[in-house]
Structure formats: C-alpha cells, structure tokens
Amino acid sequence: MAGAKNHQFHILPPSIWPLFGAMAALVLASGGIMWMHSMPSANLVFFAGVAGVLITFFGWWSDVIREAHAGDHTPIVQLHLRYGMILFIASEVMFFVGWFWAWFDFSLFPSTAEAVGGQWPPKGMEVLNAWEFPLLNTLILLLSGCTVTWAHHGLLHNERGGAMKGLWGLIGVGANDTVKKGLWLTIILGLIFSCIQAYEYAHAPFPFKAASEGGSSYGGAFFMATGFHGFHVLVGTIFLIVNLVRVYKGHFTPRQHFGFEAAAWYWHFVDVVWLFLFASIYVWGGWGAPVHAG
C-alpha cells in the first residue's frame, strides 16, 4: 500500500526548534561578547539569548516526550538515542580534557609561564585542604552515584509500593518505591554538593583573577576546571529533577525509560570527572604548598 510504513525508523515532521535554537544561541553568544566588551544593553541581549535557549530546551524535549508516548520510539530509535547520548558525553569528556591539559601544562612546566614564578603552586600561595570539604564532596558524589543506581534498579524491576506514612508519604513515595526514593536522595546530595562548593569558593585563599590583576594561573586553572564541573552538577541536578517529575507522572516503564537512563549516565560522568579533579587538582596539584587554615 502506498504510504505504508515498512521500517522501524521515526521520520520527524517539520519542526521550528532547530532554527529557533540556532537563532537563540547566536543571540546568547552575541550578548556574551558584547558583555565582555562592556557594550550598552549587553546584559539584555545575553539574557534574551538564555531565555531563547531555555525555551528551545523545553519545547524540543517536550516534543521528544510526546513522540515516546505516541509509540514512535521503537527499539532501533531508542538505540540511536543512546548512541547520541554516548557521543554527547564523549564530547563533554574532551571538554574537560582541555582544562586538565591546561592544569598539567602549568604544573609540569611552570618555568614556561611567567605568571607562575617557576614553581607550582606559585610561591607563597596557600591552597585548600584536600582532606576537608573536597574529600566530603567526593564522598557525597560517590554516595549519589549509588542512590541513582538504586533508583535505576528499582525502575528496571518495577519496584513501586503503596502509600506510606511519614515524610516519604508527604511527598507521595510508596513504601517500596525505590525509584522515587533514590531520585530524591540523589537530588538532595547534588544540592548539598553545590552548597559546599559555593562555600568553598567564597572562602578560597586565592582569587579568580588574571596575573596582571593580582591573580595567578593556579587560581584561573582551578576555578575554570572545578567551576565548570560545578555547573555540570547543577545541570545534572536539574536533569534528575525533571526525571523525578516524570516518574510522578508515570512516564517510565521498565522497558522504556531512556530519559531516566540518560540522566543516570550523565550523573555517573559527573562523578567520574570529580574523582579525577579531586586527585589531580586538590591532592596532587596542591602537594607541598602551605594549606589554608580558614
């Protein structure tokens, strides 16, 4: 029969979101450049771009969710969605490779950077104690990796209990609902991590400034690497919150839950990156330098 579908692929209808998203990204980038050059109305242009990008996220992903409910996500489509997420995480890995490269370049070849003063960390600089808040945040992220895996396990085995009294009951969590419990715990741990890192930044003994302004390459490399990781933690937390809302709406089944799986993969990626940051920047990068006592 003419027009009959004889394949498992999903042919997408025309969508405004690719064009709208590209224009929003252009406005955002233009606003950022204008802001760097202190041009008038730069902040308005920048935040207009941010709003456009957020609208694109919401609209495009809403379409993807509707396609899943309509049965368009066949096994082969789900496989390709997984390939896409794997490639996205691979690109994120290479993003962090750049910051690690800068860190090790400064630390292993300090004489080549005039601002470093021939040693690493720079002479007279105090560093953060790796065995206080950084170690605590490491344990928090490792625990959060366990809780999100617990939630994934519960989803795969369809572990959903009836009504439960107490705190869990107030937020609609059943006695055996490990999916919601695991997601709630992971989100709380992620927020605690962000709060601790914000406190750490506020009390850091070195500034995020250029060497010409009283800063150092150490501070720049430290804040860029750990700061971008902190941003990824916030993004991952939002990702998990969206999935928690979808769990409450009953969007996932043991056989079809790619959105949840993608969030879990992303969170594990964030965990692994932090382990490398903790070992290379906090422990090895500050070795032999005076520790800040604040």
XYZ file of C-alpha atoms in Angstrom:
294
model
C 0.000 0.000 0.000
C 1.340 3.443 -0.938
C 2.488 5.458 2.087
C 2.550 2.434 4.388
C 5.377 2.418 6.921
C 7.588 -0.627 6.401
C 10.526 0.303 8.656
C 11.244 0.921 12.364
C 12.669 4.411 11.972
C 10.853 7.573 13.034
C 10.517 10.161 10.271
C 10.290 13.503 12.044
C 7.745 16.109 10.959
C 8.957 19.681 10.256
C 9.964 21.470 13.471
C 10.707 25.099 14.338
C 13.083 24.218 17.178
C 16.353 23.720 15.236
C 16.063 27.165 13.608
C 14.754 28.835 16.766
C 17.516 27.248 18.857
C 20.231 28.305 16.415
C 18.999 31.906 16.480
C 18.794 31.853 20.294
C 22.356 30.542 20.514
C 23.520 33.318 18.181
C 21.826 35.958 20.354
C 23.335 34.405 23.504
C 26.854 34.348 22.044
C 26.498 37.913 20.729
C 25.305 39.109 24.127
C 28.214 37.389 25.843
C 30.750 39.020 23.522
C 29.073 42.413 23.946
C 29.189 41.968 27.734
C 32.916 41.200 27.630
C 33.472 44.481 25.783
C 31.212 46.468 28.149
C 28.833 47.450 25.353
C 25.440 49.001 26.203
C 22.443 46.661 26.663
C 24.770 43.646 26.509
C 23.139 42.016 29.525
C 19.678 42.318 27.938
C 20.883 40.649 24.738
C 22.661 37.919 26.695
C 19.687 37.027 28.895
C 17.343 37.172 25.906
C 19.561 34.511 24.339
C 19.498 32.468 27.550
C 15.689 32.660 27.598
C 15.548 31.556 23.957
C 17.818 28.579 24.618
C 15.723 27.519 27.627
C 12.526 27.795 25.569
C 14.172 25.620 22.908
C 15.118 23.019 25.505
C 11.596 22.874 26.897
C 9.820 22.811 23.536
C 12.119 20.350 21.791
C 12.301 17.879 24.653
C 8.535 18.125 25.143
C 8.183 17.009 21.525
C 10.521 14.077 22.196
C 8.421 13.023 25.208
C 5.219 13.196 23.142
C 6.865 11.060 20.449
C 7.757 8.457 23.083
C 4.166 8.329 24.353
C 2.909 8.040 20.768
C 4.986 4.869 20.289
C 7.472 6.426 17.859
C 10.470 5.344 19.926
C 10.891 1.854 18.509
C 13.815 -0.289 19.691
C 16.039 0.974 16.884
C 15.116 4.603 17.636
C 15.925 4.053 21.308
C 19.270 2.558 20.304
C 20.122 5.633 18.254
C 19.076 7.906 21.115
C 21.567 6.032 23.281
C 24.260 6.485 20.629
C 23.521 10.210 20.653
C 23.857 10.413 24.439
C 27.123 8.467 24.329
C 28.542 10.883 21.745
C 27.373 13.857 23.816
C 29.142 12.521 26.924
C 32.250 11.832 24.803
C 32.234 15.485 23.710
C 31.937 16.519 27.365
C 34.919 14.323 28.212
C 37.008 16.157 25.604
C 35.786 19.488 27.025
C 37.278 18.580 30.395
C 40.417 17.202 28.762
C 41.181 20.800 27.762
C 41.042 22.034 31.350
C 43.107 19.104 32.621
C 45.615 19.787 29.843
C 45.957 23.410 30.979
C 46.353 22.342 34.610
C 49.078 19.803 33.899
C 50.832 22.145 31.478
C 51.073 24.823 34.185
C 52.095 22.368 36.884
C 54.595 20.214 34.988
C 56.250 23.078 33.101
C 55.979 26.049 35.473
C 59.068 27.814 34.114
C 57.329 28.360 30.773
C 54.620 30.532 32.377
C 55.895 33.856 33.656
C 52.933 34.321 35.987
C 53.681 31.101 37.872
C 57.113 32.194 39.009
C 58.901 28.980 38.154
C 57.137 26.727 40.666
C 53.740 25.128 41.234
C 51.719 26.099 43.172
C 53.090 29.653 42.848
C 55.432 30.729 45.616
C 53.673 31.999 48.719
C 50.233 30.716 47.715
C 48.058 28.861 50.188
C 45.907 26.028 48.836
C 42.688 24.401 50.012
C 42.931 21.385 52.276
C 42.018 18.406 50.096
C 41.032 16.328 53.127
C 38.267 18.607 54.355
C 35.468 19.884 52.097
C 36.887 18.385 48.857
C 37.004 14.922 50.443
C 33.487 15.400 51.855
C 32.199 16.362 48.402
C 33.913 13.303 46.938
C 32.082 11.037 49.378
C 28.799 12.858 48.642
C 29.127 12.316 44.886
C 30.123 8.675 45.314
C 27.058 8.136 47.510
C 24.866 9.920 44.949
C 26.137 7.545 42.281
C 24.916 4.674 44.444
C 21.488 6.230 45.024
C 20.842 6.946 41.327
C 21.875 3.362 40.510
C 19.472 2.164 43.227
C 16.703 4.186 41.582
C 17.554 2.741 38.151
C 17.494 -0.772 39.583
C 14.071 -0.095 41.076
C 12.759 1.150 37.741
C 14.056 -1.904 35.882
C 12.319 -4.180 38.392
C 9.190 -2.019 38.631
C 9.522 -1.661 42.408
C 6.628 0.594 43.368
C 4.890 0.288 46.727
C 1.615 1.574 48.090
C 1.009 4.604 50.238
C 3.432 5.227 53.089
C 3.085 7.363 56.208
C 5.658 9.832 57.455
C 7.982 12.037 55.443
C 8.025 9.777 52.388
C 4.248 9.689 52.376
C 4.053 13.506 52.382
C 5.900 13.648 49.071
C 3.996 10.752 47.533
C 6.584 7.990 47.898
C 5.406 4.418 48.396
C 6.867 2.005 50.917
C 8.762 0.035 48.260
C 9.154 2.794 45.649
C 12.915 2.767 45.299
C 12.747 4.862 42.108
C 11.409 7.972 43.831
C 13.458 7.409 46.984
C 16.664 7.020 45.010
C 15.981 10.108 42.882
C 15.058 12.248 45.885
C 18.246 11.245 47.693
C 20.397 11.843 44.608
C 18.934 15.312 44.072
C 19.423 16.247 47.736
C 23.032 15.048 47.635
C 23.650 17.024 44.452
C 22.286 20.204 46.074
C 24.436 19.630 49.166
C 27.499 19.250 46.918
C 26.727 22.564 45.192
C 26.230 24.369 48.505
C 29.537 23.084 49.876
C 31.366 24.095 46.706
C 29.829 27.582 46.855
C 31.025 27.909 50.465
C 34.474 26.680 49.442
C 34.669 29.259 46.641
C 33.603 32.059 48.990
C 36.432 31.200 51.387
C 39.154 30.253 48.871
C 42.523 31.821 49.762
C 43.274 32.737 46.138
C 41.223 34.841 43.702
C 39.899 34.138 40.224
C 41.878 36.916 38.528
C 44.473 37.317 35.832
C 48.107 37.553 36.933
C 48.179 41.206 35.871
C 45.342 41.895 38.329
C 46.880 40.160 41.318
C 45.785 36.631 40.496
C 47.669 33.611 39.184
C 47.498 30.795 36.686
C 46.793 28.470 39.607
C 43.608 30.288 40.553
C 42.438 30.578 36.951
C 43.013 26.906 36.161
C 41.479 25.817 39.487
C 38.275 27.820 39.157
C 37.753 27.035 35.481
C 38.137 23.260 35.943
C 36.188 22.910 39.197
C 33.718 25.658 38.263
C 32.690 24.026 35.015
C 32.300 20.771 36.898
C 30.085 22.554 39.406
C 27.989 23.852 36.506
C 27.640 20.292 35.219
C 26.485 19.185 38.675
C 23.755 21.844 38.567
C 22.717 20.741 35.072
C 22.690 17.103 36.198
C 20.588 18.011 39.243
C 18.031 19.767 37.019
C 18.100 16.725 34.721
C 17.259 14.480 37.672
C 14.523 16.820 38.934
C 12.830 16.690 35.511
C 13.004 12.903 35.609
C 11.575 12.861 39.133
C 8.579 14.871 37.908
C 8.172 12.430 35.025
C 8.301 9.495 37.443
C 5.445 11.045 39.434
C 3.509 11.397 36.167
C 4.102 7.736 35.328
C 6.059 8.372 32.129
C 8.535 5.500 32.543
C 8.217 1.736 32.268
C 10.809 -0.993 32.853
C 11.160 -1.357 29.067
C 11.057 2.297 28.029
C 12.840 4.895 30.149
C 15.588 6.420 28.037
C 15.225 9.856 29.653
C 15.953 8.370 33.068
C 18.825 6.306 31.703
C 20.402 9.344 30.027
C 20.219 11.297 33.305
C 21.860 8.409 35.189
C 24.662 8.181 32.609
C 25.247 11.930 32.834
C 25.362 11.795 36.628
C 27.905 8.974 36.602
C 30.000 11.015 34.156
C 29.920 13.937 36.609
C 31.010 11.578 39.406
C 33.978 10.223 37.455
C 35.174 13.685 36.391
C 35.131 14.804 40.018
C 37.306 11.861 41.068
C 39.945 12.983 38.563
C 39.583 16.608 39.691
C 39.976 15.650 43.338
C 43.051 13.523 42.692
C 44.836 15.839 40.243
C 43.872 19.333 41.400
C 43.167 19.117 45.117
C 45.580 16.350 46.164
C 48.431 16.273 43.639
C 48.130 19.896 42.446
C 48.498 21.359 45.928
C 51.142 18.950 47.172
C 53.875 20.662 49.218
C 52.174 24.059 49.364
C 51.011 25.680 52.623
C 47.413 24.776 53.431
C 44.880 27.496 54.115
C 43.681 27.311 57.722
C 40.414 29.201 57.244
